[in-house]
Amino acid sequence: MIRLLLVDDHPIVRDGLRAALETEPDIHVAGEATNGREGIDRAALNVDIVLMDLRMPEMDGVSAITALRHSHPHIKTLVLTTFDGDSDVLPAIEAGATGYLLKDAPTDELLRAVRAAAAGEPVLSPSVAGSLMGQVRRPGKAALTDRELQVLALVADGASNRQAAAKLFISEASIKTHLLHIYDKLGVRDRAAAVGEGYRRGLLS
């Protein structure tokens, strides 16, 4: 019997998942949680798998996955979310997620993924697998230049494009270009996400 914990802040999503999963004789939904912090607390219910959303209040999915890996290393985490961007997929997998599915996956695919994850097999939805392959094939993806690191550090300190340009003695247009390169390399879409990813990767201190 696979004992499973549902972690999602939307009651209607949890209700739908419970209804789909509990029709299976080998799967039992042992509990539910509305955010990552609750999920960590309720993992003590002796569960095998945590079905985890990513963006939730109080504690997000990636933080919860990281904490679970340390506190309950035997528990497998299967991400189930609506987000498939590089800035969502890579952190979740690096944190220790066994699999990554999107919420539009058919029920049969979800059931296969739960059983595979319980057996310790990695599971990725097709779009997520394609995204990861694109990441790997993009040369120099993770390496920021010294100038890009300087720009990122100034942005993290709250500098505007004009202020950053003045401090580095370059034009605002150059700052914008550097930021676009930073976004692309870090797999993010805006300044706040770039700063967050910079701290996560240890590029900022």
PDB file of C-alpha atoms in Angstrom:
ATOM      1  CA  MET A   1       0.000   0.000   0.000  1.00  0.00           C
ATOM      2  CA  ILE A   2       1.366   3.424  -1.018  1.00  0.00           C
ATOM      3  CA  ARG A   3       0.646   5.987   1.702  1.00  0.00           C
ATOM      4  CA  LEU A   4       0.439   9.493   0.269  1.00  0.00           C
ATOM      5  CA  LEU A   5       0.274  13.067   1.621  1.00  0.00           C
ATOM      6  CA  LEU A   6      -1.368  15.833  -0.439  1.00  0.00           C
ATOM      7  CA  VAL A   7       0.203  19.302  -0.075  1.00  0.00           C
ATOM      8  CA  ASP A   8      -1.665  22.047  -1.953  1.00  0.00           C
ATOM      9  CA  ASP A   9      -3.230  25.315  -0.823  1.00  0.00           C
ATOM     10  CA  HIS A  10      -6.371  24.869  -2.959  1.00  0.00           C
ATOM     11  CA  PRO A  11      -9.071  22.703  -1.319  1.00  0.00           C
ATOM     12  CA  ILE A  12     -10.740  21.919  -4.637  1.00  0.00           C
ATOM     13  CA  VAL A  13      -7.451  20.568  -6.006  1.00  0.00           C
ATOM     14  CA  ARG A  14      -6.930  18.380  -2.935  1.00  0.00           C
ATOM     15  CA  ASP A  15     -10.509  17.104  -3.154  1.00  0.00           C
ATOM     16  CA  GLY A  16     -10.071  16.199  -6.819  1.00  0.00           C
ATOM     17  CA  LEU A  17      -6.759  14.451  -6.194  1.00  0.00           C
ATOM     18  CA  ARG A  18      -8.147  12.488  -3.252  1.00  0.00           C
ATOM     19  CA  ALA A  19     -11.126  11.361  -5.334  1.00  0.00           C
ATOM     20  CA  ALA A  20      -8.861  10.208  -8.170  1.00  0.00           C
ATOM     21  CA  LEU A  21      -6.260   8.487  -5.990  1.00  0.00           C
ATOM     22  CA  GLU A  22      -8.486   6.693  -3.510  1.00  0.00           C
ATOM     23  CA  THR A  23     -10.228   4.698  -6.232  1.00  0.00           C
ATOM     24  CA  GLU A  24      -6.978   2.726  -6.510  1.00  0.00           C
ATOM     25  CA  PRO A  25      -6.643  -0.296  -4.196  1.00  0.00           C
ATOM     26  CA  ASP A  26      -2.897   0.196  -3.714  1.00  0.00           C
ATOM     27  CA  ILE A  27      -2.966   3.929  -2.871  1.00  0.00           C
ATOM     28  CA  HIS A  28      -4.128   5.499   0.398  1.00  0.00           C
ATOM     29  CA  VAL A  29      -4.286   9.271   1.017  1.00  0.00           C
ATOM     30  CA  ALA A  30      -3.025   9.436   4.588  1.00  0.00           C
ATOM     31  CA  GLY A  31      -3.374  13.196   5.023  1.00  0.00           C
ATOM     32  CA  GLU A  32      -3.496  16.695   3.580  1.00  0.00           C
ATOM     33  CA  ALA A  33      -1.669  19.983   4.136  1.00  0.00           C
ATOM     34  CA  THR A  34      -2.254  23.512   2.866  1.00  0.00           C
ATOM     35  CA  ASN A  35       1.378  24.660   2.698  1.00  0.00           C
ATOM     36  CA  GLY A  36       4.942  23.379   2.852  1.00  0.00           C
ATOM     37  CA  ARG A  37       5.295  23.886   6.595  1.00  0.00           C
ATOM     38  CA  GLU A  38       2.188  21.829   7.333  1.00  0.00           C
ATOM     39  CA  GLY A  39       3.443  19.244   4.878  1.00  0.00           C
ATOM     40  CA  ILE A  40       6.681  18.799   6.806  1.00  0.00           C
ATOM     41  CA  ASP A  41       4.765  18.460  10.090  1.00  0.00           C
ATOM     42  CA  ARG A  42       2.353  15.891   8.660  1.00  0.00           C
ATOM     43  CA  ALA A  43       5.034  13.849   6.926  1.00  0.00           C
ATOM     44  CA  ALA A  44       5.318  12.093  10.292  1.00  0.00           C
ATOM     45  CA  LEU A  45       2.116  10.243   9.338  1.00  0.00           C
ATOM     46  CA  ASN A  46       4.390   7.496   8.021  1.00  0.00           C
ATOM     47  CA  VAL A  47       3.829   8.365   4.363  1.00  0.00           C
ATOM     48  CA  ASP A  48       5.757   7.064   1.370  1.00  0.00           C
ATOM     49  CA  ILE A  49       5.123   9.926  -1.045  1.00  0.00           C
ATOM     50  CA  VAL A  50       4.320  13.623  -0.764  1.00  0.00           C
ATOM     51  CA  LEU A  51       2.406  15.076  -3.704  1.00  0.00           C
ATOM     52  CA  MET A  52       3.642  18.671  -3.539  1.00  0.00           C
ATOM     53  CA  ASP A  53       2.531  21.931  -5.131  1.00  0.00           C
ATOM     54  CA  LEU A  54       5.249  24.578  -5.554  1.00  0.00           C
ATOM     55  CA  ARG A  55       3.770  28.014  -4.922  1.00  0.00           C
ATOM     56  CA  MET A  56       2.029  28.111  -1.546  1.00  0.00           C
ATOM     57  CA  PRO A  57       1.775  30.522   1.408  1.00  0.00           C
ATOM     58  CA  GLU A  58       4.036  30.309   4.489  1.00  0.00           C
ATOM     59  CA  MET A  59       6.474  27.845   2.906  1.00  0.00           C
ATOM     60  CA  ASP A  60       6.865  27.096  -0.795  1.00  0.00           C
ATOM     61  CA  GLY A  61       7.298  23.642  -2.272  1.00  0.00           C
ATOM     62  CA  VAL A  62      11.033  23.858  -2.980  1.00  0.00           C
ATOM     63  CA  SER A  63      11.799  24.854   0.619  1.00  0.00           C
ATOM     64  CA  ALA A  64       9.592  22.031   1.871  1.00  0.00           C
ATOM     65  CA  ILE A  65      11.248  19.487  -0.430  1.00  0.00           C
ATOM     66  CA  THR A  66      14.669  20.550   0.844  1.00  0.00           C
ATOM     67  CA  ALA A  67      13.556  20.230   4.474  1.00  0.00           C
ATOM     68  CA  LEU A  68      11.893  16.855   3.875  1.00  0.00           C
ATOM     69  CA  ARG A  69      15.025  15.481   2.247  1.00  0.00           C
ATOM     70  CA  HIS A  70      16.895  16.141   5.488  1.00  0.00           C
ATOM     71  CA  SER A  71      14.195  15.246   8.028  1.00  0.00           C
ATOM     72  CA  HIS A  72      12.579  12.303   6.199  1.00  0.00           C
ATOM     73  CA  PRO A  73      15.049  11.119   3.512  1.00  0.00           C
ATOM     74  CA  HIS A  74      13.041   7.947   2.840  1.00  0.00           C
ATOM     75  CA  ILE A  75       9.991   9.925   1.663  1.00  0.00           C
ATOM     76  CA  LYS A  76       9.711  10.534  -2.085  1.00  0.00           C
ATOM     77  CA  THR A  77       8.389  13.904  -3.288  1.00  0.00           C
ATOM     78  CA  LEU A  78       6.393  14.204  -6.486  1.00  0.00           C
ATOM     79  CA  VAL A  79       5.811  17.789  -7.622  1.00  0.00           C
ATOM     80  CA  LEU A  80       2.377  18.515  -9.075  1.00  0.00           C
ATOM     81  CA  THR A  81       2.074  22.115 -10.242  1.00  0.00           C
ATOM     82  CA  THR A  82       0.956  24.398 -13.061  1.00  0.00           C
ATOM     83  CA  PHE A  83       4.437  25.889 -13.523  1.00  0.00           C
ATOM     84  CA  ASP A  84       6.985  24.402 -15.933  1.00  0.00           C
ATOM     85  CA  GLY A  85       9.510  27.229 -16.361  1.00  0.00           C
ATOM     86  CA  ASP A  86      13.237  26.688 -15.841  1.00  0.00           C
ATOM     87  CA  SER A  87      13.107  28.743 -12.633  1.00  0.00           C
ATOM     88  CA  ASP A  88      10.552  26.305 -11.186  1.00  0.00           C
ATOM     89  CA  VAL A  89      11.688  22.936 -12.543  1.00  0.00           C
ATOM     90  CA  LEU A  90      15.421  23.069 -11.817  1.00  0.00           C
ATOM     91  CA  PRO A  91      15.186  24.236  -8.179  1.00  0.00           C
ATOM     92  CA  ALA A  92      12.610  21.530  -7.396  1.00  0.00           C
ATOM     93  CA  ILE A  93      14.719  18.752  -8.896  1.00  0.00           C
ATOM     94  CA  GLU A  94      17.910  20.075  -7.314  1.00  0.00           C
ATOM     95  CA  ALA A  95      16.088  20.188  -3.957  1.00  0.00           C
ATOM     96  CA  GLY A  96      15.437  16.469  -4.254  1.00  0.00           C
ATOM     97  CA  ALA A  97      12.082  15.957  -5.980  1.00  0.00           C
ATOM     98  CA  THR A  98      11.699  12.427  -7.367  1.00  0.00           C
ATOM     99  CA  GLY A  99       9.354  13.610 -10.096  1.00  0.00           C
ATOM    100  CA  TYR A 100       7.710  16.648 -11.658  1.00  0.00           C
ATOM    101  CA  LEU A 101       4.222  16.623 -13.180  1.00  0.00           C
ATOM    102  CA  LEU A 102       1.871  19.334 -14.372  1.00  0.00           C
ATOM    103  CA  LYS A 103      -1.697  19.621 -13.111  1.00  0.00           C
ATOM    104  CA  ASP A 104      -3.118  19.128 -16.595  1.00  0.00           C
ATOM    105  CA  ALA A 105      -1.720  15.572 -16.655  1.00  0.00           C
ATOM    106  CA  PRO A 106      -4.341  12.841 -17.263  1.00  0.00           C
ATOM    107  CA  THR A 107      -5.330  10.768 -14.226  1.00  0.00           C
ATOM    108  CA  ASP A 108      -3.679   7.665 -15.677  1.00  0.00           C
ATOM    109  CA  GLU A 109      -0.379   9.524 -15.995  1.00  0.00           C
ATOM    110  CA  LEU A 110      -0.647  10.747 -12.402  1.00  0.00           C
ATOM    111  CA  LEU A 111      -1.294   7.226 -11.110  1.00  0.00           C
ATOM    112  CA  ARG A 112       1.658   5.836 -13.069  1.00  0.00           C
ATOM    113  CA  ALA A 113       3.836   8.625 -11.703  1.00  0.00           C
ATOM    114  CA  VAL A 114       2.815   7.926  -8.091  1.00  0.00           C
ATOM    115  CA  ARG A 115       3.619   4.235  -8.451  1.00  0.00           C
ATOM    116  CA  ALA A 116       6.907   4.938 -10.221  1.00  0.00           C
ATOM    117  CA  ALA A 117       7.949   7.502  -7.598  1.00  0.00           C
ATOM    118  CA  ALA A 118       7.083   5.047  -4.835  1.00  0.00           C
ATOM    119  CA  ALA A 119       9.489   2.613  -6.493  1.00  0.00           C
ATOM    120  CA  GLY A 120      12.180   5.304  -6.562  1.00  0.00           C
ATOM    121  CA  GLU A 121      11.972   5.879 -10.306  1.00  0.00           C
ATOM    122  CA  PRO A 122      12.310   9.461 -11.611  1.00  0.00           C
ATOM    123  CA  VAL A 123       9.211  10.845 -13.326  1.00  0.00           C
ATOM    124  CA  LEU A 124       8.999  13.883 -15.604  1.00  0.00           C
ATOM    125  CA  SER A 125       6.119  15.175 -17.693  1.00  0.00           C
ATOM    126  CA  PRO A 126       7.066  15.506 -21.389  1.00  0.00           C
ATOM    127  CA  SER A 127       7.167  19.317 -21.354  1.00  0.00           C
ATOM    128  CA  VAL A 128       9.357  19.321 -18.253  1.00  0.00           C
ATOM    129  CA  ALA A 129      11.743  16.794 -19.785  1.00  0.00           C
ATOM    130  CA  GLY A 130      11.956  18.971 -22.887  1.00  0.00           C
ATOM    131  CA  SER A 131      12.715  22.027 -20.777  1.00  0.00           C
ATOM    132  CA  LEU A 132      15.526  20.243 -18.964  1.00  0.00           C
ATOM    133  CA  MET A 133      17.018  19.035 -22.231  1.00  0.00           C
ATOM    134  CA  GLY A 134      16.952  22.598 -23.517  1.00  0.00           C
ATOM    135  CA  GLN A 135      18.759  23.730 -20.386  1.00  0.00           C
ATOM    136  CA  VAL A 136      21.500  21.158 -20.818  1.00  0.00           C
ATOM    137  CA  ARG A 137      21.962  21.921 -24.498  1.00  0.00           C
ATOM    138  CA  ARG A 138      22.264  25.672 -23.981  1.00  0.00           C
ATOM    139  CA  PRO A 139      26.023  26.363 -23.788  1.00  0.00           C
ATOM    140  CA  GLY A 140      27.346  28.446 -20.915  1.00  0.00           C
ATOM    141  CA  LYS A 141      23.898  28.648 -19.392  1.00  0.00           C
ATOM    142  CA  ALA A 142      24.885  28.936 -15.757  1.00  0.00           C
ATOM    143  CA  ALA A 143      28.076  31.007 -16.081  1.00  0.00           C
ATOM    144  CA  LEU A 144      27.697  34.738 -15.466  1.00  0.00           C
ATOM    145  CA  THR A 145      30.503  37.025 -16.547  1.00  0.00           C
ATOM    146  CA  ASP A 146      32.240  39.251 -13.989  1.00  0.00           C
ATOM    147  CA  ARG A 147      30.310  42.265 -15.303  1.00  0.00           C
ATOM    148  CA  GLU A 148      27.008  40.396 -15.086  1.00  0.00           C
ATOM    149  CA  LEU A 149      27.810  39.432 -11.488  1.00  0.00           C
ATOM    150  CA  GLN A 150      28.515  43.096 -10.711  1.00  0.00           C
ATOM    151  CA  VAL A 151      25.179  44.130 -12.232  1.00  0.00           C
ATOM    152  CA  LEU A 152      23.328  41.401 -10.346  1.00  0.00           C
ATOM    153  CA  ALA A 153      24.938  42.463  -7.055  1.00  0.00           C
ATOM    154  CA  LEU A 154      23.906  46.086  -7.607  1.00  0.00           C
ATOM    155  CA  VAL A 155      20.347  45.049  -8.455  1.00  0.00           C
ATOM    156  CA  ALA A 156      20.270  42.932  -5.288  1.00  0.00           C
ATOM    157  CA  ASP A 157      21.280  46.060  -3.337  1.00  0.00           C
ATOM    158  CA  GLY A 158      18.281  47.872  -4.791  1.00  0.00           C
ATOM    159  CA  ALA A 159      20.037  49.942  -7.449  1.00  0.00           C
ATOM    160  CA  SER A 160      17.997  51.171 -10.409  1.00  0.00           C
ATOM    161  CA  ASN A 161      19.321  50.770 -13.935  1.00  0.00           C
ATOM    162  CA  ARG A 162      20.466  54.416 -13.863  1.00  0.00           C
ATOM    163  CA  GLN A 163      22.250  54.000 -10.509  1.00  0.00           C
ATOM    164  CA  ALA A 164      23.920  50.761 -11.614  1.00  0.00           C
ATOM    165  CA  ALA A 165      25.084  52.408 -14.840  1.00  0.00           C
ATOM    166  CA  ALA A 166      26.567  55.324 -12.923  1.00  0.00           C
ATOM    167  CA  LYS A 167      28.429  53.058 -10.497  1.00  0.00           C
ATOM    168  CA  LEU A 168      29.881  50.921 -13.292  1.00  0.00           C
ATOM    169  CA  PHE A 169      30.538  53.876 -15.645  1.00  0.00           C
ATOM    170  CA  ILE A 170      28.515  52.325 -18.452  1.00  0.00           C
ATOM    171  CA  SER A 171      25.247  53.255 -20.191  1.00  0.00           C
ATOM    172  CA  GLU A 172      21.754  52.318 -19.043  1.00  0.00           C
ATOM    173  CA  ALA A 173      21.346  50.448 -22.332  1.00  0.00           C
ATOM    174  CA  SER A 174      24.341  48.280 -21.394  1.00  0.00           C
ATOM    175  CA  ILE A 175      22.774  47.557 -18.005  1.00  0.00           C
ATOM    176  CA  LYS A 176      19.555  46.457 -19.721  1.00  0.00           C
ATOM    177  CA  THR A 177      21.534  44.190 -22.043  1.00  0.00           C
ATOM    178  CA  HIS A 178      23.429  42.652 -19.128  1.00  0.00           C
ATOM    179  CA  LEU A 179      20.130  42.065 -17.306  1.00  0.00           C
ATOM    180  CA  LEU A 180      18.648  40.270 -20.323  1.00  0.00           C
ATOM    181  CA  HIS A 181      21.699  37.994 -20.421  1.00  0.00           C
ATOM    182  CA  ILE A 182      21.409  37.377 -16.677  1.00  0.00           C
ATOM    183  CA  TYR A 183      17.712  36.477 -16.988  1.00  0.00           C
ATOM    184  CA  ASP A 184      18.466  34.058 -19.810  1.00  0.00           C
ATOM    185  CA  LYS A 185      21.341  32.359 -18.002  1.00  0.00           C
ATOM    186  CA  LEU A 186      19.438  32.018 -14.734  1.00  0.00           C
ATOM    187  CA  GLY A 187      16.198  30.971 -16.413  1.00  0.00           C
ATOM    188  CA  VAL A 188      14.137  33.809 -14.912  1.00  0.00           C
ATOM    189  CA  ARG A 189      11.943  36.619 -16.215  1.00  0.00           C
ATOM    190  CA  ASP A 190      12.479  39.614 -13.937  1.00  0.00           C
ATOM    191  CA  ARG A 191      14.813  41.381 -11.498  1.00  0.00           C
ATOM    192  CA  ALA A 192      13.323  39.921  -8.317  1.00  0.00           C
ATOM    193  CA  ALA A 193      13.542  36.366  -9.639  1.00  0.00           C
ATOM    194  CA  ALA A 194      17.128  36.965 -10.799  1.00  0.00           C
ATOM    195  CA  VAL A 195      18.134  38.140  -7.322  1.00  0.00           C
ATOM    196  CA  GLY A 196      16.398  35.171  -5.684  1.00  0.00           C
ATOM    197  CA  GLU A 197      18.075  32.741  -8.070  1.00  0.00           C
ATOM    198  CA  GLY A 198      21.408  34.476  -7.524  1.00  0.00           C
ATOM    199  CA  TYR A 199      21.183  33.871  -3.781  1.00  0.00           C
ATOM    200  CA  ARG A 200      20.011  30.294  -4.304  1.00  0.00           C
ATOM    201  CA  ARG A 201      23.007  29.518  -6.526  1.00  0.00           C
ATOM    202  CA  GLY A 202      25.464  31.211  -4.191  1.00  0.00           C
ATOM    203  CA  LEU A 203      26.252  33.970  -6.699  1.00  0.00           C
ATOM    204  CA  LEU A 204      25.270  36.598  -4.129  1.00  0.00           C
ATOM    205  CA  SER A 205      26.247  36.749  -0.485  1.00  0.00           C
TER     206      SER A 205
END
